[in-house]
Each structure stands twice: as C-alpha cells, then as structure tokens.
Coordinates of C-alpha atoms in Angstrom, one line a residue:
M21 CA 0.0 0.0 0.0
K22 CA 3.0 2.3 0.0
T23 CA 3.1 5.1 -2.5
I24 CA 6.3 6.5 -4.1
S25 CA 9.1 8.0 -2.0
P26 CA 11.8 10.5 -3.1
V27 CA 15.0 9.3 -4.8
F28 CA 18.1 10.7 -3.0
T29 CA 21.2 9.9 -1.0
N30 CA 22.5 11.4 2.3
A31 CA 19.2 13.1 3.1
P32 CA 19.2 15.2 6.3
K33 CA 17.7 13.8 9.4
L34 CA 14.5 15.7 10.2
V35 CA 11.4 15.1 12.4
I36 CA 7.9 16.5 11.8
T37 CA 7.0 18.8 14.7
A38 CA 3.8 20.6 13.7
I39 CA 1.1 20.8 11.0
D40 CA -0.8 24.1 10.3
C41 CA -4.1 24.1 8.3
H42 CA -5.4 27.2 6.6
V43 CA -8.9 27.6 5.2
L44 CA -9.1 30.4 2.7
L45 CA -12.1 32.1 1.1
A46 CA -12.5 35.0 -1.3
P47 CA -14.8 37.6 0.3
D48 CA -16.6 38.0 -3.0
F49 CA -17.2 34.3 -3.6
D50 CA -20.3 33.4 -5.5
P51 CA -22.0 30.2 -4.3
G52 CA -23.8 30.0 -7.6
M53 CA -20.5 29.8 -9.6
T54 CA -19.2 26.5 -10.7
S55 CA -15.6 27.1 -9.5
S56 CA -13.8 25.6 -6.6
A57 CA -11.0 28.1 -7.0
Q58 CA -12.9 30.6 -4.9
D59 CA -11.6 28.9 -1.8
S60 CA -8.5 27.0 -0.9
F61 CA -7.0 24.7 1.6
I62 CA -3.3 25.1 2.4
V63 CA -1.4 22.9 4.8
E64 CA 2.1 23.5 6.2
I65 CA 4.3 20.8 7.6
H66 CA 7.1 21.9 9.9
T67 CA 10.2 20.1 11.1
D68 CA 12.8 20.4 13.9
G69 CA 15.3 21.6 11.3
G70 CA 13.3 24.7 10.6
I71 CA 12.3 23.5 7.1
S72 CA 8.7 23.5 6.1
G73 CA 6.6 22.3 3.1
I74 CA 3.3 23.5 1.7
G75 CA 0.5 21.5 0.1
E76 CA -3.0 22.1 -1.3
S77 CA -6.1 20.1 -2.1
D78 CA -9.2 20.8 -4.1
A79 CA -12.1 20.0 -1.9
N80 CA -14.2 21.8 0.8
P81 CA -11.4 23.3 3.0
W82 CA -13.3 23.2 6.3
I83 CA -13.8 19.4 5.8
L84 CA -10.2 18.9 4.9
K85 CA -9.1 20.7 8.0
A86 CA -11.3 18.5 10.1
C87 CA -10.0 15.4 8.4
I88 CA -6.5 16.3 9.5
E89 CA -7.2 17.8 13.0
A90 CA -10.0 15.6 14.2
P91 CA -8.9 13.4 17.1
G92 CA -8.8 9.7 16.7
T93 CA -10.6 7.3 19.1
H94 CA -9.4 3.8 18.0
T95 CA -6.7 2.1 15.9
M96 CA -8.8 2.1 12.7
G97 CA -9.7 5.8 13.0
L98 CA -6.5 7.6 14.1
A99 CA -5.9 11.3 13.7
I100 CA -3.8 12.3 10.7
K101 CA -2.1 15.0 12.7
D102 CA -1.1 12.7 15.5
I103 CA 0.2 10.1 13.0
L104 CA 2.4 12.7 11.4
I105 CA 4.1 14.2 14.5
G106 CA 7.5 12.6 15.1
Q107 CA 7.7 11.0 11.6
N108 CA 10.7 11.3 9.3
P109 CA 9.4 13.5 6.4
M110 CA 11.7 11.9 3.9
E111 CA 9.9 8.6 4.2
I112 CA 6.8 9.7 2.2
G113 CA 5.8 6.2 1.0
E114 CA 5.8 4.9 4.5
I115 CA 4.0 7.9 5.9
W116 CA 1.3 7.6 3.2
E117 CA 0.7 3.9 4.2
K118 CA 0.5 4.7 7.9
L119 CA -2.1 7.4 7.1
Y120 CA -4.1 5.2 4.7
V121 CA -4.2 2.2 7.1
G122 CA -4.6 4.3 10.3
T123 CA -7.6 6.3 9.0
A124 CA -9.2 3.4 7.0
M125 CA -12.5 3.5 8.9
N126 CA -12.7 7.2 8.2
G127 CA -11.3 7.3 4.7
R128 CA -10.0 4.8 2.1
R129 CA -11.6 7.2 -0.5
G130 CA -13.1 10.6 -0.6
M131 CA -12.2 13.5 1.7
V132 CA -9.7 11.8 3.9
I133 CA -7.7 10.8 0.8
H134 CA -8.0 14.4 -0.5
A135 CA -6.6 15.6 2.8
M136 CA -3.8 13.1 2.6
G137 CA -3.1 14.5 -0.9
A138 CA -2.4 18.0 0.5
I139 CA -0.2 16.4 3.3
E140 CA 1.8 14.3 0.8
M141 CA 2.3 17.3 -1.6
A142 CA 3.7 19.3 1.3
L143 CA 6.1 16.5 2.2
W144 CA 7.5 16.5 -1.4
D145 CA 8.0 20.3 -1.2
L146 CA 9.7 19.9 2.2
C147 CA 12.0 17.1 0.9
G148 CA 13.0 19.2 -2.1
K149 CA 13.8 22.2 0.1
A150 CA 15.7 20.0 2.6
T151 CA 17.9 18.5 -0.2
G152 CA 18.1 21.6 -2.5
Q153 CA 16.4 19.7 -5.3
P154 CA 13.3 20.4 -7.4
V155 CA 10.5 17.8 -6.9
H156 CA 10.9 16.4 -10.4
S157 CA 14.5 15.4 -9.5
L158 CA 13.2 13.5 -6.5
L159 CA 10.8 11.7 -8.7
G160 CA 13.6 10.2 -10.7
G161 CA 14.5 13.1 -13.0
A162 CA 12.8 15.1 -15.7
T163 CA 12.6 13.4 -19.1
R164 CA 12.1 16.7 -21.0
D165 CA 12.9 20.4 -20.7
Q166 CA 9.5 21.8 -21.4
I167 CA 5.8 21.0 -21.2
I168 CA 2.8 22.4 -23.0
P169 CA 0.1 24.0 -20.9
Y170 CA -3.5 24.6 -22.0
A171 CA -5.6 27.5 -20.9
S172 CA -8.7 26.3 -19.1
L173 CA -11.5 28.8 -20.0
Q174 CA -14.7 29.2 -18.0
P175 CA -17.0 31.8 -19.5
A176 CA -19.4 34.2 -17.9
G177 CA -22.9 35.0 -19.1
H178 CA -26.5 34.3 -18.3
C179 CA -27.8 33.9 -21.8
F180 CA -26.7 32.1 -24.9
E181 CA -25.2 35.1 -26.7
E182 CA -23.3 36.4 -23.7
Y183 CA -21.9 33.0 -23.0
R184 CA -20.8 32.2 -26.5
D185 CA -19.2 35.6 -27.0
A186 CA -17.4 35.5 -23.6
L187 CA -16.0 32.1 -24.4
V188 CA -14.8 33.2 -27.8
E189 CA -13.2 36.3 -26.3
S190 CA -11.4 34.3 -23.7
A191 CA -10.2 31.8 -26.3
L192 CA -8.8 34.7 -28.4
N193 CA -7.1 36.2 -25.3
A194 CA -5.4 32.9 -24.6
Q195 CA -4.3 32.7 -28.2
S196 CA -2.8 36.2 -28.0
L197 CA -0.8 35.2 -24.9
G198 CA 0.8 32.4 -26.9
F199 CA -1.1 29.4 -25.8
R200 CA -1.1 26.5 -28.3
A201 CA -3.9 24.7 -26.6
I202 CA -7.2 25.7 -24.8
K203 CA -10.0 23.9 -23.1
S204 CA -13.4 25.5 -23.3
E205 CA -16.0 24.7 -20.7
V206 CA -19.3 24.5 -22.6
T207 CA -21.9 23.9 -19.9
M208 CA -25.3 25.5 -20.5
N209 CA -27.3 22.7 -19.1
G210 CA -26.9 19.7 -16.8
P211 CA -26.1 19.6 -13.1
Y212 CA -23.5 22.3 -13.3
A213 CA -25.0 24.7 -15.8
H214 CA -23.3 28.0 -15.7
G215 CA -25.3 31.1 -14.7
G216 CA -28.6 29.2 -14.3
M217 CA -28.8 28.5 -18.0
N218 CA -30.9 25.8 -19.6
E219 CA -30.0 25.7 -23.3
T220 CA -30.6 22.8 -25.6
Y221 CA -27.8 20.3 -26.4
D222 CA -27.7 21.5 -30.0
R223 CA -26.8 25.0 -28.8
H224 CA -23.7 23.5 -27.2
T225 CA -22.7 22.5 -30.7
E226 CA -23.1 26.1 -31.8
V227 CA -20.7 27.3 -29.1
V228 CA -18.1 24.7 -29.9
A229 CA -18.3 25.7 -33.6
S230 CA -17.9 29.4 -32.7
V231 CA -14.8 28.7 -30.6
R232 CA -13.2 26.5 -33.3
K233 CA -13.9 29.1 -36.0
A234 CA -12.4 31.9 -33.9
V235 CA -9.1 30.2 -33.0
G236 CA -8.6 28.5 -36.3
P237 CA -7.5 24.9 -37.1
E238 CA -4.0 25.1 -35.6
M239 CA -5.1 25.6 -32.0
T240 CA -5.5 22.4 -30.0
L241 CA -9.1 22.4 -28.6
M242 CA -10.5 20.4 -25.8
I243 CA -14.1 20.6 -24.5
D244 CA -15.3 20.2 -20.9
V245 CA -19.0 19.7 -20.5
Q246 CA -19.0 19.0 -16.8
Y247 CA -21.3 15.9 -16.7
L248 CA -23.8 17.4 -19.1
W249 CA -25.4 14.2 -20.4
P250 CA -27.3 11.5 -18.5
D251 CA -26.0 8.5 -20.6
A252 CA -23.9 7.5 -23.6
A253 CA -26.7 7.5 -26.2
T254 CA -27.8 11.0 -25.4
C255 CA -24.2 12.3 -25.5
Q256 CA -23.4 10.4 -28.8
S257 CA -26.4 11.8 -30.5
I258 CA -24.8 15.3 -30.1
V259 CA -21.1 14.7 -30.3
C260 CA -21.3 12.5 -33.4
D261 CA -21.4 15.9 -35.2
W262 CA -18.3 17.2 -33.5
A263 CA -15.7 15.3 -35.5
E264 CA -15.4 18.3 -37.8
F265 CA -14.2 20.5 -34.9
D266 CA -11.1 18.3 -34.3
I267 CA -11.6 18.0 -30.5
C268 CA -8.5 16.7 -28.7
F269 CA -10.7 15.2 -26.0
L270 CA -14.1 15.5 -24.4
E271 CA -14.0 15.9 -20.6
T272 CA -16.5 14.5 -18.2
P273 CA -19.4 14.0 -20.6
I274 CA -21.3 11.8 -18.2
W275 CA -21.1 11.0 -14.5
S276 CA -17.7 9.4 -13.6
D277 CA -19.3 6.6 -11.5
N278 CA -21.3 5.5 -14.5
I279 CA -18.5 3.4 -15.9
H280 CA -20.5 1.2 -18.2
E281 CA -22.1 4.1 -19.9
L282 CA -18.6 5.7 -20.2
A283 CA -17.4 2.4 -21.8
A284 CA -20.2 2.6 -24.3
L285 CA -19.4 6.2 -25.1
A286 CA -15.7 5.5 -25.5
E287 CA -16.4 3.0 -28.2
S288 CA -18.6 5.3 -30.2
A289 CA -17.5 8.9 -29.7
P290 CA -15.4 10.6 -32.4
M291 CA -12.9 11.9 -29.9
P292 CA -11.1 10.5 -26.8
I293 CA -13.1 10.6 -23.5
A294 CA -11.3 12.2 -20.5
V295 CA -12.3 11.6 -16.9
G296 CA -10.8 11.4 -13.5
E297 CA -10.8 14.8 -11.8
W298 CA -12.8 13.6 -8.7
L299 CA -11.2 10.2 -8.2
A300 CA -9.3 9.1 -5.2
T301 CA -6.4 6.5 -5.2
R302 CA -5.1 4.3 -7.9
F303 CA -7.9 1.8 -7.2
E304 CA -10.6 4.0 -8.6
F305 CA -8.5 4.8 -11.6
Q306 CA -8.0 1.1 -12.3
E307 CA -11.7 0.6 -12.7
L308 CA -12.0 3.7 -14.9
M309 CA -9.2 2.5 -17.1
D310 CA -10.1 -1.2 -17.4
T311 CA -13.9 -1.1 -17.4
A312 CA -14.8 2.4 -18.7
K313 CA -12.0 2.2 -21.3
I314 CA -11.4 6.0 -21.3
G315 CA -8.8 7.5 -23.6
V316 CA -7.4 10.2 -21.2
A317 CA -6.9 9.9 -17.4
Q318 CA -7.1 13.1 -15.4
P319 CA -5.7 12.6 -11.9
D320 CA -5.9 15.7 -9.7
I321 CA -2.9 15.5 -7.4
G322 CA -4.6 16.7 -4.2
R323 CA -7.7 14.6 -4.7
V324 CA -6.1 11.4 -5.9
G325 CA -3.9 11.2 -2.7
G326 CA -0.7 13.1 -3.6
I327 CA 2.1 13.3 -6.1
G328 CA 3.2 9.7 -5.5
E329 CA -0.3 8.3 -6.0
A330 CA -0.7 10.5 -9.1
K331 CA 2.6 9.1 -10.5
I332 CA 1.3 5.5 -9.9
V333 CA -1.8 6.4 -11.9
C334 CA 0.4 7.8 -14.7
D335 CA 2.4 4.6 -14.7
M336 CA -0.8 2.6 -14.9
A337 CA -2.0 4.7 -17.9
K338 CA 1.3 4.2 -19.7
E339 CA 1.0 0.4 -19.3
R340 CA -2.4 0.6 -21.0
G341 CA -1.3 3.0 -23.8
M342 CA -3.4 5.9 -22.4
K343 CA -2.6 9.6 -22.2
I344 CA -2.4 11.7 -19.0
V345 CA -3.7 15.2 -18.7
P346 CA -3.9 16.1 -15.0
H347 CA -6.8 18.1 -13.6
C348 CA -5.8 21.3 -11.7
W349 CA -8.2 24.1 -10.8
K350 CA -6.5 25.6 -7.8
T351 CA -3.7 28.1 -7.0
G352 CA -0.1 28.0 -8.0
V353 CA 0.7 25.4 -5.3
S354 CA -1.3 22.7 -7.1
T355 CA -0.2 23.9 -10.5
A356 CA 3.5 23.6 -9.5
A357 CA 2.9 20.1 -8.2
T358 CA 1.2 19.2 -11.5
A359 CA 4.0 20.6 -13.5
H360 CA 6.6 18.5 -11.7
L361 CA 4.6 15.4 -12.3
A362 CA 4.3 16.3 -16.0
F363 CA 8.0 16.7 -16.4
V364 CA 8.6 13.1 -15.4
T365 CA 5.7 11.7 -17.4
D366 CA 6.3 11.5 -21.1
H367 CA 2.7 10.6 -22.0
C368 CA 1.4 13.7 -20.2
Q369 CA 0.1 15.7 -23.2
F370 CA -0.7 19.0 -21.4
I371 CA -1.2 20.5 -18.0
E372 CA -4.0 22.8 -17.0
Y373 CA -2.6 26.3 -16.4
L374 CA -3.8 29.9 -16.2
P375 CA -1.6 32.9 -15.9
P376 CA -3.0 35.8 -13.8
Q377 CA -4.3 37.6 -16.9
L378 CA -6.8 34.9 -17.5
C379 CA -7.8 34.2 -13.8
V380 CA -11.2 35.3 -12.6
E381 CA -10.7 34.0 -9.0
R382 CA -8.6 36.3 -6.8
L383 CA -6.9 33.5 -4.9
R384 CA -5.4 32.2 -8.1
R385 CA -4.2 35.7 -9.0
E386 CA -2.8 36.7 -5.6
L387 CA -1.9 33.8 -3.3
T388 CA 1.4 32.6 -4.8
H389 CA 4.6 33.7 -6.5
D390 CA 5.2 31.2 -9.2
E391 CA 8.3 29.9 -10.9
L392 CA 6.3 28.6 -13.8
V393 CA 6.0 31.0 -16.8
L394 CA 4.5 30.7 -20.3
K395 CA 7.3 31.0 -22.9
D396 CA 6.6 30.5 -26.6
G397 CA 3.6 28.3 -25.7
T398 CA 5.5 26.1 -23.3
I399 CA 6.6 26.0 -19.6
P400 CA 10.3 25.6 -19.1
L401 CA 11.7 23.1 -16.6
P402 CA 11.6 24.5 -13.0
T403 CA 14.8 24.5 -11.1
K404 CA 14.0 25.9 -7.6
P405 CA 14.1 23.4 -4.7
G406 CA 10.8 21.7 -3.8
L407 CA 7.7 22.8 -5.7
G408 CA 9.4 26.1 -6.5
V409 CA 6.3 28.2 -5.5
E410 CA 6.1 30.7 -2.6
I411 CA 3.0 31.7 -0.6
D412 CA 2.3 35.4 -0.2
W413 CA 1.7 35.1 3.6
D414 CA 0.1 38.5 3.8
V415 CA -2.5 37.4 1.2
L416 CA -3.0 34.1 3.1
K417 CA -3.7 36.0 6.3
K418 CA -6.0 38.4 4.4
Y419 CA -8.3 35.5 3.1
K420 CA -7.9 33.1 6.0
V421 CA -11.3 32.3 7.6
A422 CA -10.4 29.2 9.7

C-alpha cells in the first residue's frame, strides 16, 4: 500500500514537529458559480530543522481541515495530525501507508484521501527544500525540458449570446498570450449549468463551432461539458457531429461513476473521452481504465492522494497506452505540483494552467509567487528546490477564515 518515495542519498535527518491548516475564502465568492478556486486549503508541515513544506487540495477546505485535525478514538480511525508528528518526512511512502491504514475506517476514499493529498504534496515540497532539489529530480529526474500548458477557460454570461461571446473572447485572449492549446467549458445545461442557463444540447454544438472558428485549425481544442449528459446514447447523439471540430478530448461528458455508460461512449465517440478529476487513489482509476476504457486519465494531485499516488496512476496509464492530462483548478501550489509530475511523465500531453491575466478568481491571482512561466507556448523546466512556489503570507492572512 505504499506510494512513491523520493529518490536521494544522504538526506538530512528531520522530524515532523507541527502541522498548520489554513482555510481560505475569497470575500466576493459566489455560491452559484461552478468554480472551486474561490476557496483553498493550504497545509504547512514543519520540522525540527526549521524546514517546512506546503501543500494544497481541491475540496471543501473546512472538511479537509477537520480530516487532519479531528482526534482519533481507535486504531482504525486515528488522527492524521497525530500520526504525522514525530515522523521522518523523507519517508513519504511509509507515511502515506500509515495514514491510509490508520484512517481506514474514516477514509480509504473521498475527503480523507483528498486531505492526505495535501499532506503528501507538502512532504514532497519539504523534501525538495531540505535537499536543495526540485521535486521532479526527487521523482527520478525530468525526461524533457518543457511541457505544453493549456488555458482552461470558463466563460461568464447568463444567456446564450453572452456565454458564446465570452468564451470566444477568452479563447482569443489565450491565443494572443501564446497558448497553443485551450480547453473550453461548454456547460449551458446539466447539473453544473453556468449562470442558471438551460440551453438545448444543440446550442452547445453552436458554441463549440464558434470557438473553433475563432481560433482556427492550428489551436489544440479540448471541450469540458461538466457531466452534461445522462447517458452515452444522449451524448453520442450530439457529439457525433463534433468530429469536424477536431476535438483533442471531451472531458466529463457523463457521471464518472457510470463506468458502463462511459465504456459505451468511449467505443462510439469521435474523440477520446477524458475523466478522473474527482477520483481518489489508484484503485478508482484502475476501474476507470479497465472497465470504462477512457482515452485520457485526469488525476488531480490533491484529490487522488498526492504526487506519488498520481505518479502511480500515470504509470498505470502508460502500461495501457493511455494519455495523461492532469486536472488542476487551484492556486499556483497545485499547479506547480502538477508541472513537476508532468516533467517526469512523457505521456502527459498537457497541464491545466492559467496565468494571472486569465484568472477570474482572486486566490489564483494573488496567493502565490510562481516559478512557472509561459514562454513560446510552453513552460520551461523549473529549477528551484521543492515545488518552487512561494506563498504570499500577507495574502493568506487576508483571506484566511479558519
């Protein structure tokens, strides 16, 4: 049950002494908005050597905080915080196993795993800082010197014309910044319909057509419909006409637990199907890969259980000839972790990335100082120790609510 541990020699001897959890919320958050980037959960892990690491996860931050700080009452439901204190932070695989087994009655999947993902991410950051190495070096070494990001575009608007025009405008803005790939969220119906909209499925085709026409044939275009359709047949009746738009992949067309419908869709759709943003642990991805037969796996590092667990998922995908495009809809902390994973994963096509110019949510604009930069449509290899991202602690204090 161990996950991956760092690769190094002569690591310093450190002991974990404290864990701090921070719940952040933008004061102007909109509960009607389909964006989890309006809040954040940041965890710090401290050691007796004065070296600390930071991590993040994409789930309700109050619940994540409780998962880590809640006291344990028996051996099958131990406290994450108590398990961590006194551990050697360099032994990430062993720590992950202790957390997984010690919290099994509380977790095994879901929120406890998402909380473990933030902890594990912070341990990698800590190990990198302690050894003076970037995380990708601790994962065995980068296999390339640049990766391609895509701009993940979520439009505004409460009617069809506003929505279509906003999405086209944001796509053109991304193109002007040098992006070679974009993902357009086209969700005007379904459980996460933007702005309370209720447009027909055919109108989604109109939006996709408008975006493709605006950016031209050279731009790589992905489409995220956020669980729009109830089943494979309904989805196929619409996307059968999308082949002309040259869609790189279709993200979350139907519910991710509906694996047999996903399998049916994967056989018939004119583009690869991408799923995985909500999944926890390698075990859920195994079912998604082997039964649903998706084309693109999308582990979110925090939610899946950490960098090591995400790397295991990537290795599983490679064995099956599948592509990896990680999910990442948080601040620069999660984006940095995702980039380090991508640099050691040759079959990772893209990473999800937004520079401040394209960010609507203030936490993504303000919370971190990032090493990652967009240069000629790519992100160069990071070289700073750890994740290479720094928290603006004044901003954190400004938005901390718990």
